[in-house]
Amino acid sequence: MILVRQEIGDVLRDFRLQKAMTLRQVASRASVALGYLSEVERGQKEASSEILASVADALDTPISVIMREVGDRLAVVEGVTFDPRVTVPDTLPDDLIAEFDADLAVR
C-alpha cells in the first residue's frame, strides 16, 4: 500500500537536504516542534496543510513544487505513465498571441 505521508516526508527531507539545512533549522523557521517534524519526515505523522505550508516556507520552496514532486513520485510507484500528447502546453501558439496583441492594440 502506498502511504502518501511517507512520500511527503521523503520529499520534505530531500528538499531540506538539497538546501543543506538541518532538521532543527527548518523546525525553528517553520515554528514546528523538532520531534514532530522528524516524525513527518519519517512518514510517521500526517502533517496538516498549515504545517506543510510553514515547512515549505521555511524551505523557501513553493508548496506546489513540493506537492508536484510528491505526485510525480506517487505516479512512479503506481506505474502511471503520462501520454505526452495529453499534456498542457506551457506556451501559447504565435497566432494566438498575435490575435491578443492586435485586440489589445485596438482598445
Short mmCIF file of N, CA and C in Angstrom, two decimals:
data_model
loop_
_atom_site.label_atom_id
_atom_site.label_comp_id
_atom_site.label_asym_id
_atom_site.label_seq_id
_atom_site.Cartn_x
_atom_site.Cartn_y
_atom_site.Cartn_z
N MET A 1 0.84 -1.17 0.00
CA MET A 1 0.00 0.00 0.00
C MET A 1 0.89 1.24 0.00
N ILE A 2 0.51 2.21 -0.81
CA ILE A 2 1.25 3.46 -0.88
C ILE A 2 0.78 4.38 0.24
N LEU A 3 1.75 4.91 0.99
CA LEU A 3 1.42 5.87 2.03
C LEU A 3 1.85 7.25 1.56
N VAL A 4 0.87 8.12 1.36
CA VAL A 4 1.15 9.47 0.90
C VAL A 4 2.01 10.20 1.92
N ARG A 5 1.75 9.97 3.21
CA ARG A 5 2.54 10.66 4.23
C ARG A 5 4.01 10.29 4.14
N GLN A 6 4.31 9.05 3.72
CA GLN A 6 5.70 8.62 3.56
C GLN A 6 6.36 9.38 2.41
N GLU A 7 5.65 9.51 1.31
CA GLU A 7 6.19 10.24 0.15
C GLU A 7 6.38 11.72 0.50
N ILE A 8 5.42 12.30 1.21
CA ILE A 8 5.55 13.71 1.62
C ILE A 8 6.78 13.87 2.50
N GLY A 9 6.95 12.98 3.45
CA GLY A 9 8.11 13.05 4.33
C GLY A 9 9.42 12.92 3.58
N ASP A 10 9.46 11.98 2.64
CA ASP A 10 10.67 11.80 1.84
C ASP A 10 10.99 13.05 1.02
N VAL A 11 9.96 13.64 0.44
CA VAL A 11 10.17 14.84 -0.37
C VAL A 11 10.64 16.00 0.50
N LEU A 12 10.01 16.19 1.65
CA LEU A 12 10.44 17.27 2.54
C LEU A 12 11.89 17.08 2.96
N ARG A 13 12.26 15.85 3.29
CA ARG A 13 13.65 15.58 3.68
C ARG A 13 14.60 15.88 2.52
N ASP A 14 14.23 15.43 1.32
CA ASP A 14 15.09 15.66 0.16
C ASP A 14 15.28 17.15 -0.11
N PHE A 15 14.20 17.92 -0.03
CA PHE A 15 14.34 19.37 -0.24
C PHE A 15 15.20 20.00 0.85
N ARG A 16 15.00 19.55 2.09
CA ARG A 16 15.81 20.09 3.19
C ARG A 16 17.28 19.80 2.98
N LEU A 17 17.59 18.58 2.59
CA LEU A 17 18.99 18.21 2.37
C LEU A 17 19.58 18.93 1.16
N GLN A 18 18.79 19.13 0.12
CA GLN A 18 19.26 19.89 -1.04
C GLN A 18 19.64 21.31 -0.66
N LYS A 19 18.93 21.85 0.33
CA LYS A 19 19.20 23.22 0.79
C LYS A 19 20.25 23.24 1.90
N ALA A 20 20.81 22.08 2.22
CA ALA A 20 21.84 21.94 3.26
C ALA A 20 21.37 22.52 4.59
N MET A 21 20.13 22.22 4.93
CA MET A 21 19.56 22.70 6.20
C MET A 21 19.41 21.53 7.16
N THR A 22 19.55 21.81 8.43
CA THR A 22 19.31 20.79 9.44
C THR A 22 17.83 20.73 9.77
N LEU A 23 17.44 19.63 10.36
CA LEU A 23 16.06 19.49 10.82
C LEU A 23 15.73 20.59 11.82
N ARG A 24 16.68 20.88 12.68
CA ARG A 24 16.49 21.93 13.69
C ARG A 24 16.25 23.29 13.04
N GLN A 25 17.00 23.61 12.00
CA GLN A 25 16.84 24.90 11.32
C GLN A 25 15.45 25.03 10.70
N VAL A 26 15.02 23.98 10.03
CA VAL A 26 13.71 24.03 9.38
C VAL A 26 12.60 24.10 10.42
N ALA A 27 12.71 23.30 11.45
CA ALA A 27 11.69 23.30 12.51
C ALA A 27 11.59 24.68 13.14
N SER A 28 12.73 25.30 13.40
CA SER A 28 12.74 26.63 14.01
C SER A 28 12.10 27.66 13.08
N ARG A 29 12.50 27.65 11.81
CA ARG A 29 11.95 28.61 10.85
C ARG A 29 10.46 28.39 10.61
N ALA A 30 10.02 27.15 10.71
CA ALA A 30 8.60 26.82 10.46
C ALA A 30 7.76 26.91 11.73
N SER A 31 8.41 27.14 12.87
CA SER A 31 7.71 27.16 14.17
C SER A 31 6.98 25.84 14.42
N VAL A 32 7.71 24.75 14.16
CA VAL A 32 7.18 23.39 14.35
C VAL A 32 8.14 22.68 15.31
N ALA A 33 7.58 21.87 16.19
CA ALA A 33 8.43 21.11 17.12
C ALA A 33 9.36 20.19 16.34
N LEU A 34 10.61 20.18 16.76
CA LEU A 34 11.64 19.37 16.10
C LEU A 34 11.23 17.90 16.01
N GLY A 35 10.75 17.33 17.10
CA GLY A 35 10.35 15.93 17.12
C GLY A 35 9.20 15.65 16.16
N TYR A 36 8.26 16.59 16.10
CA TYR A 36 7.11 16.42 15.20
C TYR A 36 7.57 16.44 13.75
N LEU A 37 8.43 17.40 13.40
CA LEU A 37 8.92 17.48 12.03
C LEU A 37 9.71 16.22 11.66
N SER A 38 10.46 15.70 12.61
CA SER A 38 11.20 14.46 12.38
C SER A 38 10.24 13.32 12.07
N GLU A 39 9.14 13.25 12.80
CA GLU A 39 8.14 12.20 12.56
C GLU A 39 7.46 12.38 11.20
N VAL A 40 7.24 13.63 10.81
CA VAL A 40 6.65 13.90 9.49
C VAL A 40 7.60 13.42 8.40
N GLU A 41 8.88 13.76 8.53
CA GLU A 41 9.87 13.34 7.53
C GLU A 41 10.00 11.82 7.44
N ARG A 42 9.82 11.14 8.56
CA ARG A 42 9.91 9.68 8.56
C ARG A 42 8.60 9.01 8.17
N GLY A 43 7.57 9.81 7.87
CA GLY A 43 6.29 9.27 7.45
C GLY A 43 5.47 8.69 8.57
N GLN A 44 5.80 9.06 9.81
CA GLN A 44 5.07 8.53 10.96
C GLN A 44 3.88 9.40 11.35
N LYS A 45 3.91 10.66 10.95
CA LYS A 45 2.82 11.59 11.25
C LYS A 45 2.35 12.24 9.96
N GLU A 46 1.05 12.52 9.90
CA GLU A 46 0.49 13.25 8.77
C GLU A 46 0.46 14.73 9.14
N ALA A 47 1.09 15.53 8.32
CA ALA A 47 1.13 16.97 8.57
C ALA A 47 -0.12 17.63 8.00
N SER A 48 -0.64 18.61 8.73
CA SER A 48 -1.77 19.39 8.23
C SER A 48 -1.30 20.29 7.09
N SER A 49 -2.24 20.84 6.37
CA SER A 49 -1.87 21.75 5.28
C SER A 49 -1.16 22.98 5.82
N GLU A 50 -1.52 23.42 7.03
CA GLU A 50 -0.86 24.57 7.63
C GLU A 50 0.61 24.25 7.95
N ILE A 51 0.85 23.07 8.48
CA ILE A 51 2.23 22.66 8.79
C ILE A 51 3.04 22.53 7.50
N LEU A 52 2.44 21.91 6.48
CA LEU A 52 3.14 21.78 5.19
C LEU A 52 3.48 23.14 4.61
N ALA A 53 2.55 24.08 4.71
CA ALA A 53 2.81 25.43 4.20
C ALA A 53 3.94 26.09 4.97
N SER A 54 3.96 25.92 6.29
CA SER A 54 5.03 26.51 7.12
C SER A 54 6.39 25.90 6.78
N VAL A 55 6.42 24.60 6.60
CA VAL A 55 7.68 23.92 6.27
C VAL A 55 8.14 24.33 4.88
N ALA A 56 7.21 24.40 3.93
CA ALA A 56 7.57 24.83 2.58
C ALA A 56 8.16 26.23 2.61
N ASP A 57 7.54 27.11 3.39
CA ASP A 57 8.04 28.48 3.53
C ASP A 57 9.43 28.48 4.16
N ALA A 58 9.62 27.66 5.17
CA ALA A 58 10.94 27.55 5.82
C ALA A 58 11.99 27.04 4.85
N LEU A 59 11.57 26.21 3.92
CA LEU A 59 12.49 25.69 2.91
C LEU A 59 12.62 26.62 1.70
N ASP A 60 11.86 27.72 1.75
CA ASP A 60 11.86 28.69 0.66
C ASP A 60 11.53 28.01 -0.67
N THR A 61 10.52 27.14 -0.60
CA THR A 61 10.09 26.36 -1.76
C THR A 61 8.57 26.42 -1.83
N PRO A 62 8.01 26.76 -2.98
CA PRO A 62 6.55 26.79 -3.08
C PRO A 62 5.94 25.43 -2.76
N ILE A 63 4.83 25.46 -2.06
CA ILE A 63 4.16 24.21 -1.71
C ILE A 63 3.76 23.45 -2.97
N SER A 64 3.45 24.17 -4.05
CA SER A 64 3.08 23.50 -5.30
C SER A 64 4.24 22.67 -5.84
N VAL A 65 5.46 23.13 -5.67
CA VAL A 65 6.64 22.38 -6.13
C VAL A 65 6.79 21.11 -5.30
N ILE A 66 6.59 21.24 -4.00
CA ILE A 66 6.69 20.08 -3.12
C ILE A 66 5.61 19.05 -3.47
N MET A 67 4.38 19.52 -3.64
CA MET A 67 3.29 18.59 -3.93
C MET A 67 3.42 17.98 -5.33
N ARG A 68 3.96 18.73 -6.27
CA ARG A 68 4.18 18.17 -7.60
C ARG A 68 5.18 17.03 -7.53
N GLU A 69 6.24 17.22 -6.75
CA GLU A 69 7.24 16.16 -6.58
C GLU A 69 6.61 14.94 -5.92
N VAL A 70 5.77 15.18 -4.92
CA VAL A 70 5.07 14.06 -4.27
C VAL A 70 4.23 13.33 -5.31
N GLY A 71 3.47 14.07 -6.11
CA GLY A 71 2.63 13.47 -7.14
C GLY A 71 3.43 12.68 -8.16
N ASP A 72 4.57 13.24 -8.57
CA ASP A 72 5.42 12.53 -9.52
C ASP A 72 5.93 11.23 -8.95
N ARG A 73 6.33 11.25 -7.69
CA ARG A 73 6.83 10.02 -7.06
C ARG A 73 5.74 8.98 -6.89
N LEU A 74 4.54 9.44 -6.53
CA LEU A 74 3.42 8.51 -6.41
C LEU A 74 3.09 7.88 -7.76
N ALA A 75 3.17 8.67 -8.82
CA ALA A 75 2.90 8.15 -10.16
C ALA A 75 3.89 7.05 -10.52
N VAL A 76 5.14 7.23 -10.15
CA VAL A 76 6.15 6.21 -10.43
C VAL A 76 5.82 4.93 -9.66
N VAL A 77 5.49 5.07 -8.38
CA VAL A 77 5.15 3.90 -7.56
C VAL A 77 3.92 3.19 -8.11
N GLU A 78 2.95 3.95 -8.60
CA GLU A 78 1.72 3.37 -9.14
C GLU A 78 1.90 2.86 -10.57
N GLY A 79 3.03 3.17 -11.16
CA GLY A 79 3.27 2.74 -12.54
C GLY A 79 2.49 3.53 -13.56
N VAL A 80 2.11 4.74 -13.19
CA VAL A 80 1.35 5.59 -14.11
C VAL A 80 2.32 6.21 -15.11
N THR A 81 1.95 6.11 -16.37
CA THR A 81 2.73 6.78 -17.40
C THR A 81 1.87 7.87 -18.00
N PHE A 82 2.51 8.93 -18.38
CA PHE A 82 1.78 10.07 -18.91
C PHE A 82 1.94 10.11 -20.42
N ASP A 83 0.86 10.36 -21.10
CA ASP A 83 0.86 10.47 -22.55
C ASP A 83 1.26 11.89 -22.91
N PRO A 84 2.41 12.09 -23.56
CA PRO A 84 2.87 13.44 -23.87
C PRO A 84 1.92 14.19 -24.79
N ARG A 85 1.05 13.47 -25.49
CA ARG A 85 0.08 14.14 -26.37
C ARG A 85 -1.04 14.80 -25.58
N VAL A 86 -1.16 14.46 -24.28
CA VAL A 86 -2.25 14.97 -23.47
C VAL A 86 -1.79 16.10 -22.55
N THR A 87 -0.53 16.40 -22.55
CA THR A 87 -0.03 17.42 -21.64
C THR A 87 -0.52 18.80 -22.02
N VAL A 88 -0.56 19.66 -21.04
CA VAL A 88 -0.96 21.04 -21.24
C VAL A 88 0.28 21.83 -21.64
N PRO A 89 0.22 22.56 -22.77
CA PRO A 89 1.41 23.30 -23.18
C PRO A 89 1.71 24.44 -22.22
N ASP A 90 2.98 24.76 -22.10
CA ASP A 90 3.36 25.87 -21.22
C ASP A 90 3.60 27.15 -22.00
N THR A 91 3.31 27.13 -23.29
CA THR A 91 3.42 28.33 -24.13
C THR A 91 2.18 28.45 -24.98
N LEU A 92 1.97 29.63 -25.50
CA LEU A 92 0.83 29.87 -26.39
C LEU A 92 1.31 29.88 -27.83
N PRO A 93 0.47 29.41 -28.76
CA PRO A 93 0.85 29.48 -30.17
C PRO A 93 1.00 30.94 -30.62
N ASP A 94 1.92 31.17 -31.54
CA ASP A 94 2.21 32.53 -32.02
C ASP A 94 0.98 33.21 -32.58
N ASP A 95 0.14 32.49 -33.33
CA ASP A 95 -1.05 33.12 -33.92
C ASP A 95 -2.04 33.57 -32.86
N LEU A 96 -2.11 32.86 -31.76
CA LEU A 96 -2.99 33.27 -30.67
C LEU A 96 -2.45 34.51 -29.98
N ILE A 97 -1.15 34.56 -29.78
CA ILE A 97 -0.53 35.75 -29.17
C ILE A 97 -0.75 36.95 -30.07
N ALA A 98 -0.56 36.79 -31.37
CA ALA A 98 -0.76 37.89 -32.31
C ALA A 98 -2.20 38.38 -32.26
N GLU A 99 -3.14 37.45 -32.15
CA GLU A 99 -4.56 37.82 -32.07
C GLU A 99 -4.83 38.68 -30.83
N PHE A 100 -4.27 38.28 -29.69
CA PHE A 100 -4.45 39.05 -28.47
C PHE A 100 -3.74 40.39 -28.55
N ASP A 101 -2.53 40.42 -29.12
CA ASP A 101 -1.80 41.68 -29.26
C ASP A 101 -2.58 42.66 -30.11
N ALA A 102 -3.16 42.18 -31.22
CA ALA A 102 -3.95 43.05 -32.10
C ALA A 102 -5.20 43.54 -31.38
N ASP A 103 -5.84 42.66 -30.63
CA ASP A 103 -7.05 43.03 -29.89
C ASP A 103 -6.73 44.08 -28.83
N LEU A 104 -5.62 43.93 -28.14
CA LEU A 104 -5.23 44.89 -27.11
C LEU A 104 -4.82 46.22 -27.71
N ALA A 105 -4.22 46.22 -28.87
CA ALA A 105 -3.80 47.45 -29.53
C ALA A 105 -5.00 48.30 -29.93
N VAL A 106 -6.12 47.66 -30.28
CA VAL A 106 -7.32 48.38 -30.68
C VAL A 106 -7.96 49.06 -29.50
N ARG A 107 -7.89 48.47 -28.35
CA ARG A 107 -8.55 49.02 -27.16
C ARG A 107 -7.72 50.15 -26.67
#
